[in-house]
Amino acid sequence: MKTIIKELTIYDYEDLKKDDELCNDIYQEFWLDDPNNINPWADENLDSFKKFAETLNMTFDCSLSNSENPDRSCYIKLKPDYYLSNKDYKELLKDYEGNDLFFCDVLKTFTLDLLNNKQYDVLCEWTANDLALEIQNKMFDLWFQDNQYHFSKESFLNSVESNGYEFDEDGNLV
């Protein structure tokens, strides 16, 4: 039997803050190139969208990626209940709390602001579809903004600091 002892240089959060090149290399290797690195809030974000649509009695369908940017297959589709009025939607949102995540509050505020616009005073099939389109576009933007933040260097460094991660010179977690 033969025992080989290898000496490793270990880098932590403080080392990454001091050395941009080292930080960029480990950020690329550990964070960006890892196919298993997805936004940990993805499921909760999707649940927020579904709960919001359900609250407004809208059908919800989507196909979203876990990347920073949408591809051609990504979409969110809402179909409104054409029998609901502006007043009905406001009433549905009055006590809406969602699942206590950021997206819920943003969507509630955004939608109430839309409903206060003159163009949505009276809802018919066209304006209800326009309202649903505005909301689904907001959801789409929120999804990819959150993913962009997750893959940012700032998010990487926050994760390294809060989890006490340490790396070897090849960007491997030790």
PDB file of C-alpha atoms in Angstrom:
ATOM      1  CA  MET A   1       0.000   0.000   0.000  1.00  0.00           C
ATOM      2  CA  LYS A   2       1.184   3.471  -0.842  1.00  0.00           C
ATOM      3  CA  THR A   3      -0.100   6.692   0.754  1.00  0.00           C
ATOM      4  CA  ILE A   4       0.214   9.951  -1.142  1.00  0.00           C
ATOM      5  CA  ILE A   5      -0.415  13.224   0.594  1.00  0.00           C
ATOM      6  CA  LYS A   6      -1.465  16.085  -1.644  1.00  0.00           C
ATOM      7  CA  GLU A   7      -1.312  19.641  -0.456  1.00  0.00           C
ATOM      8  CA  LEU A   8      -4.268  21.830  -1.452  1.00  0.00           C
ATOM      9  CA  THR A   9      -4.702  25.544  -1.427  1.00  0.00           C
ATOM     10  CA  ILE A  10      -8.174  26.354  -0.146  1.00  0.00           C
ATOM     11  CA  TYR A  11     -10.009  29.562  -1.006  1.00  0.00           C
ATOM     12  CA  ASP A  12     -12.914  31.043   0.917  1.00  0.00           C
ATOM     13  CA  TYR A  13     -15.184  34.065   0.587  1.00  0.00           C
ATOM     14  CA  GLU A  14     -12.517  36.534   1.738  1.00  0.00           C
ATOM     15  CA  ASP A  15     -10.045  35.184  -0.827  1.00  0.00           C
ATOM     16  CA  LEU A  16     -12.608  35.541  -3.611  1.00  0.00           C
ATOM     17  CA  LYS A  17     -13.332  39.144  -2.633  1.00  0.00           C
ATOM     18  CA  LYS A  18      -9.629  40.016  -2.847  1.00  0.00           C
ATOM     19  CA  ASP A  19      -8.833  38.326  -6.175  1.00  0.00           C
ATOM     20  CA  ASP A  20     -11.111  39.094  -9.147  1.00  0.00           C
ATOM     21  CA  GLU A  21      -9.451  36.586 -11.458  1.00  0.00           C
ATOM     22  CA  LEU A  22      -9.746  33.770  -8.914  1.00  0.00           C
ATOM     23  CA  CYS A  23     -13.335  34.771  -8.169  1.00  0.00           C
ATOM     24  CA  ASN A  24     -14.248  34.818 -11.866  1.00  0.00           C
ATOM     25  CA  ASP A  25     -12.670  31.399 -12.462  1.00  0.00           C
ATOM     26  CA  ILE A  26     -14.469  29.755  -9.542  1.00  0.00           C
ATOM     27  CA  TYR A  27     -17.712  31.594 -10.314  1.00  0.00           C
ATOM     28  CA  GLN A  28     -17.573  30.215 -13.866  1.00  0.00           C
ATOM     29  CA  GLU A  29     -16.581  26.676 -12.884  1.00  0.00           C
ATOM     30  CA  PHE A  30     -18.695  26.189  -9.771  1.00  0.00           C
ATOM     31  CA  TRP A  31     -21.744  28.394 -10.481  1.00  0.00           C
ATOM     32  CA  LEU A  32     -22.278  28.989 -14.181  1.00  0.00           C
ATOM     33  CA  ASP A  33     -20.987  25.732 -15.677  1.00  0.00           C
ATOM     34  CA  ASP A  34     -22.778  23.443 -13.220  1.00  0.00           C
ATOM     35  CA  PRO A  35     -25.801  21.960 -15.031  1.00  0.00           C
ATOM     36  CA  ASN A  36     -27.384  21.124 -11.659  1.00  0.00           C
ATOM     37  CA  ASN A  37     -27.318  24.750 -10.492  1.00  0.00           C
ATOM     38  CA  ILE A  38     -30.868  26.009 -10.808  1.00  0.00           C
ATOM     39  CA  ASN A  39     -32.649  28.791  -9.005  1.00  0.00           C
ATOM     40  CA  PRO A  40     -33.630  27.303  -5.620  1.00  0.00           C
ATOM     41  CA  TRP A  41     -36.787  29.428  -5.671  1.00  0.00           C
ATOM     42  CA  ALA A  42     -37.985  28.118  -9.049  1.00  0.00           C
ATOM     43  CA  ASP A  43     -40.689  25.826  -7.632  1.00  0.00           C
ATOM     44  CA  GLU A  44     -41.940  28.467  -5.210  1.00  0.00           C
ATOM     45  CA  ASN A  45     -41.982  31.085  -7.973  1.00  0.00           C
ATOM     46  CA  LEU A  46     -44.004  28.802 -10.204  1.00  0.00           C
ATOM     47  CA  ASP A  47     -46.384  28.067  -7.322  1.00  0.00           C
ATOM     48  CA  SER A  48     -46.793  31.838  -6.855  1.00  0.00           C
ATOM     49  CA  PHE A  49     -47.855  32.221 -10.483  1.00  0.00           C
ATOM     50  CA  LYS A  50     -50.304  29.337 -10.282  1.00  0.00           C
ATOM     51  CA  LYS A  51     -51.840  30.575  -7.033  1.00  0.00           C
ATOM     52  CA  PHE A  52     -52.181  34.094  -8.421  1.00  0.00           C
ATOM     53  CA  ALA A  53     -53.896  32.860 -11.596  1.00  0.00           C
ATOM     54  CA  GLU A  54     -56.145  30.620  -9.516  1.00  0.00           C
ATOM     55  CA  THR A  55     -57.095  33.568  -7.293  1.00  0.00           C
ATOM     56  CA  LEU A  56     -58.142  35.525 -10.391  1.00  0.00           C
ATOM     57  CA  ASN A  57     -60.026  32.516 -11.767  1.00  0.00           C
ATOM     58  CA  MET A  58     -57.675  32.428 -14.762  1.00  0.00           C
ATOM     59  CA  THR A  59     -56.358  29.265 -16.348  1.00  0.00           C
ATOM     60  CA  PHE A  60     -52.570  29.008 -16.239  1.00  0.00           C
ATOM     61  CA  ASP A  61     -50.209  27.197 -18.575  1.00  0.00           C
ATOM     62  CA  CYS A  62     -46.486  27.589 -18.994  1.00  0.00           C
ATOM     63  CA  SER A  63     -43.240  26.200 -20.272  1.00  0.00           C
ATOM     64  CA  LEU A  64     -40.252  27.888 -18.648  1.00  0.00           C
ATOM     65  CA  SER A  65     -36.543  27.209 -18.584  1.00  0.00           C
ATOM     66  CA  ASN A  66     -34.251  27.488 -15.602  1.00  0.00           C
ATOM     67  CA  SER A  67     -31.758  29.588 -17.526  1.00  0.00           C
ATOM     68  CA  GLU A  68     -31.067  33.305 -17.360  1.00  0.00           C
ATOM     69  CA  ASN A  69     -32.759  34.066 -20.647  1.00  0.00           C
ATOM     70  CA  PRO A  70     -35.857  32.741 -22.367  1.00  0.00           C
ATOM     71  CA  ASP A  71     -35.625  30.548 -25.413  1.00  0.00           C
ATOM     72  CA  ARG A  72     -38.233  30.095 -28.116  1.00  0.00           C
ATOM     73  CA  SER A  73     -40.030  27.348 -26.206  1.00  0.00           C
ATOM     74  CA  CYS A  74     -40.692  29.504 -23.118  1.00  0.00           C
ATOM     75  CA  TYR A  75     -44.131  30.939 -22.504  1.00  0.00           C
ATOM     76  CA  ILE A  76     -46.734  31.757 -19.902  1.00  0.00           C
ATOM     77  CA  LYS A  77     -50.376  31.734 -20.960  1.00  0.00           C
ATOM     78  CA  LEU A  78     -53.295  33.024 -18.905  1.00  0.00           C
ATOM     79  CA  LYS A  79     -56.919  32.793 -19.964  1.00  0.00           C
ATOM     80  CA  PRO A  80     -59.311  35.067 -18.066  1.00  0.00           C
ATOM     81  CA  ASP A  81     -62.801  34.387 -16.828  1.00  0.00           C
ATOM     82  CA  TYR A  82     -64.834  36.587 -19.172  1.00  0.00           C
ATOM     83  CA  TYR A  83     -67.671  36.864 -16.672  1.00  0.00           C
ATOM     84  CA  LEU A  84     -65.618  38.739 -14.075  1.00  0.00           C
ATOM     85  CA  SER A  85     -65.759  42.526 -13.893  1.00  0.00           C
ATOM     86  CA  ASN A  86     -63.119  45.008 -12.830  1.00  0.00           C
ATOM     87  CA  LYS A  87     -64.817  45.167  -9.445  1.00  0.00           C
ATOM     88  CA  ASP A  88     -64.790  41.341  -9.187  1.00  0.00           C
ATOM     89  CA  TYR A  89     -61.036  41.202  -9.812  1.00  0.00           C
ATOM     90  CA  LYS A  90     -60.375  43.901  -7.228  1.00  0.00           C
ATOM     91  CA  GLU A  91     -62.509  42.020  -4.722  1.00  0.00           C
ATOM     92  CA  LEU A  92     -60.621  38.778  -5.401  1.00  0.00           C
ATOM     93  CA  LEU A  93     -57.324  40.570  -4.768  1.00  0.00           C
ATOM     94  CA  LYS A  94     -58.468  42.456  -1.669  1.00  0.00           C
ATOM     95  CA  ASP A  95     -57.376  39.783   0.794  1.00  0.00           C
ATOM     96  CA  TYR A  96     -54.871  38.000  -1.468  1.00  0.00           C
ATOM     97  CA  GLU A  97     -51.615  37.152   0.274  1.00  0.00           C
ATOM     98  CA  GLY A  98     -50.356  34.404  -2.020  1.00  0.00           C
ATOM     99  CA  ASN A  99     -47.640  32.239  -0.529  1.00  0.00           C
ATOM    100  CA  ASP A 100     -45.849  35.169   1.146  1.00  0.00           C
ATOM    101  CA  LEU A 101     -43.167  35.414  -1.529  1.00  0.00           C
ATOM    102  CA  PHE A 102     -41.972  38.554  -3.287  1.00  0.00           C
ATOM    103  CA  PHE A 103     -43.689  37.596  -6.549  1.00  0.00           C
ATOM    104  CA  CYS A 104     -47.111  37.512  -4.918  1.00  0.00           C
ATOM    105  CA  ASP A 105     -46.910  41.070  -3.655  1.00  0.00           C
ATOM    106  CA  VAL A 106     -45.481  42.358  -6.942  1.00  0.00           C
ATOM    107  CA  LEU A 107     -48.221  40.672  -8.981  1.00  0.00           C
ATOM    108  CA  LYS A 108     -50.974  41.916  -6.685  1.00  0.00           C
ATOM    109  CA  THR A 109     -49.723  45.517  -6.800  1.00  0.00           C
ATOM    110  CA  PHE A 110     -49.121  45.349 -10.551  1.00  0.00           C
ATOM    111  CA  THR A 111     -52.603  43.976 -11.257  1.00  0.00           C
ATOM    112  CA  LEU A 112     -54.382  46.433  -8.985  1.00  0.00           C
ATOM    113  CA  ASP A 113     -52.521  49.268 -10.739  1.00  0.00           C
ATOM    114  CA  LEU A 114     -53.703  47.887 -14.088  1.00  0.00           C
ATOM    115  CA  LEU A 115     -57.278  47.638 -12.855  1.00  0.00           C
ATOM    116  CA  ASN A 116     -57.137  51.304 -11.837  1.00  0.00           C
ATOM    117  CA  ASN A 117     -56.330  52.292 -15.451  1.00  0.00           C
ATOM    118  CA  LYS A 118     -59.260  53.694 -17.395  1.00  0.00           C
ATOM    119  CA  GLN A 119     -58.843  51.118 -20.173  1.00  0.00           C
ATOM    120  CA  TYR A 120     -59.782  48.350 -17.726  1.00  0.00           C
ATOM    121  CA  ASP A 121     -62.783  50.090 -16.134  1.00  0.00           C
ATOM    122  CA  VAL A 122     -65.145  47.937 -18.180  1.00  0.00           C
ATOM    123  CA  LEU A 123     -63.955  44.454 -19.031  1.00  0.00           C
ATOM    124  CA  CYS A 124     -65.121  42.688 -22.131  1.00  0.00           C
ATOM    125  CA  GLU A 125     -63.466  39.773 -23.929  1.00  0.00           C
ATOM    126  CA  TRP A 126     -60.809  42.020 -25.542  1.00  0.00           C
ATOM    127  CA  THR A 127     -59.896  44.020 -22.472  1.00  0.00           C
ATOM    128  CA  ALA A 128     -59.945  40.906 -20.272  1.00  0.00           C
ATOM    129  CA  ASN A 129     -57.519  39.277 -22.715  1.00  0.00           C
ATOM    130  CA  ASP A 130     -55.365  42.425 -22.638  1.00  0.00           C
ATOM    131  CA  LEU A 131     -55.367  42.345 -18.836  1.00  0.00           C
ATOM    132  CA  ALA A 132     -54.352  38.676 -18.834  1.00  0.00           C
ATOM    133  CA  LEU A 133     -51.614  39.418 -21.381  1.00  0.00           C
ATOM    134  CA  GLU A 134     -50.204  42.207 -19.201  1.00  0.00           C
ATOM    135  CA  ILE A 135     -50.153  39.909 -16.164  1.00  0.00           C
ATOM    136  CA  GLN A 136     -48.587  36.987 -18.024  1.00  0.00           C
ATOM    137  CA  ASN A 137     -45.888  39.295 -19.432  1.00  0.00           C
ATOM    138  CA  LYS A 138     -45.157  40.515 -15.898  1.00  0.00           C
ATOM    139  CA  MET A 139     -44.887  36.916 -14.701  1.00  0.00           C
ATOM    140  CA  PHE A 140     -42.528  36.110 -17.569  1.00  0.00           C
ATOM    141  CA  ASP A 141     -40.320  39.099 -16.753  1.00  0.00           C
ATOM    142  CA  LEU A 142     -40.281  38.233 -13.030  1.00  0.00           C
ATOM    143  CA  TRP A 143     -39.281  34.639 -13.769  1.00  0.00           C
ATOM    144  CA  PHE A 144     -36.272  35.554 -15.865  1.00  0.00           C
ATOM    145  CA  GLN A 145     -35.230  38.510 -13.708  1.00  0.00           C
ATOM    146  CA  ASP A 146     -35.090  36.159 -10.739  1.00  0.00           C
ATOM    147  CA  ASN A 147     -33.097  33.595 -12.728  1.00  0.00           C
ATOM    148  CA  GLN A 148     -30.712  36.326 -13.910  1.00  0.00           C
ATOM    149  CA  TYR A 149     -30.133  37.352 -10.321  1.00  0.00           C
ATOM    150  CA  HIS A 150     -29.596  33.749  -9.253  1.00  0.00           C
ATOM    151  CA  PHE A 151     -26.842  33.312 -11.851  1.00  0.00           C
ATOM    152  CA  SER A 152     -25.218  36.677 -11.054  1.00  0.00           C
ATOM    153  CA  LYS A 153     -21.847  36.972  -9.384  1.00  0.00           C
ATOM    154  CA  GLU A 154     -23.526  38.808  -6.502  1.00  0.00           C
ATOM    155  CA  SER A 155     -25.787  35.826  -5.838  1.00  0.00           C
ATOM    156  CA  PHE A 156     -22.819  33.452  -6.121  1.00  0.00           C
ATOM    157  CA  LEU A 157     -20.832  35.446  -3.560  1.00  0.00           C
ATOM    158  CA  ASN A 158     -23.830  35.684  -1.211  1.00  0.00           C
ATOM    159  CA  SER A 159     -24.196  31.915  -1.400  1.00  0.00           C
ATOM    160  CA  VAL A 160     -20.473  31.366  -0.783  1.00  0.00           C
ATOM    161  CA  GLU A 161     -20.537  33.673   2.233  1.00  0.00           C
ATOM    162  CA  SER A 162     -23.769  32.395   3.791  1.00  0.00           C
ATOM    163  CA  ASN A 163     -22.885  28.721   3.315  1.00  0.00           C
ATOM    164  CA  GLY A 164     -19.197  29.027   4.228  1.00  0.00           C
ATOM    165  CA  TYR A 165     -18.145  27.408   0.948  1.00  0.00           C
ATOM    166  CA  GLU A 166     -14.459  26.750   0.351  1.00  0.00           C
ATOM    167  CA  PHE A 167     -12.867  25.806  -2.967  1.00  0.00           C
ATOM    168  CA  ASP A 168      -9.690  24.298  -4.306  1.00  0.00           C
ATOM    169  CA  GLU A 169      -7.760  25.954  -7.130  1.00  0.00           C
ATOM    170  CA  ASP A 170      -9.844  24.056  -9.723  1.00  0.00           C
ATOM    171  CA  GLY A 171     -13.096  25.517  -8.433  1.00  0.00           C
ATOM    172  CA  ASN A 172     -14.195  22.336  -6.676  1.00  0.00           C
ATOM    173  CA  LEU A 173     -16.108  22.608  -3.437  1.00  0.00           C
ATOM    174  CA  VAL A 174     -14.086  21.164  -0.531  1.00  0.00           C
TER     175      VAL A 174
END
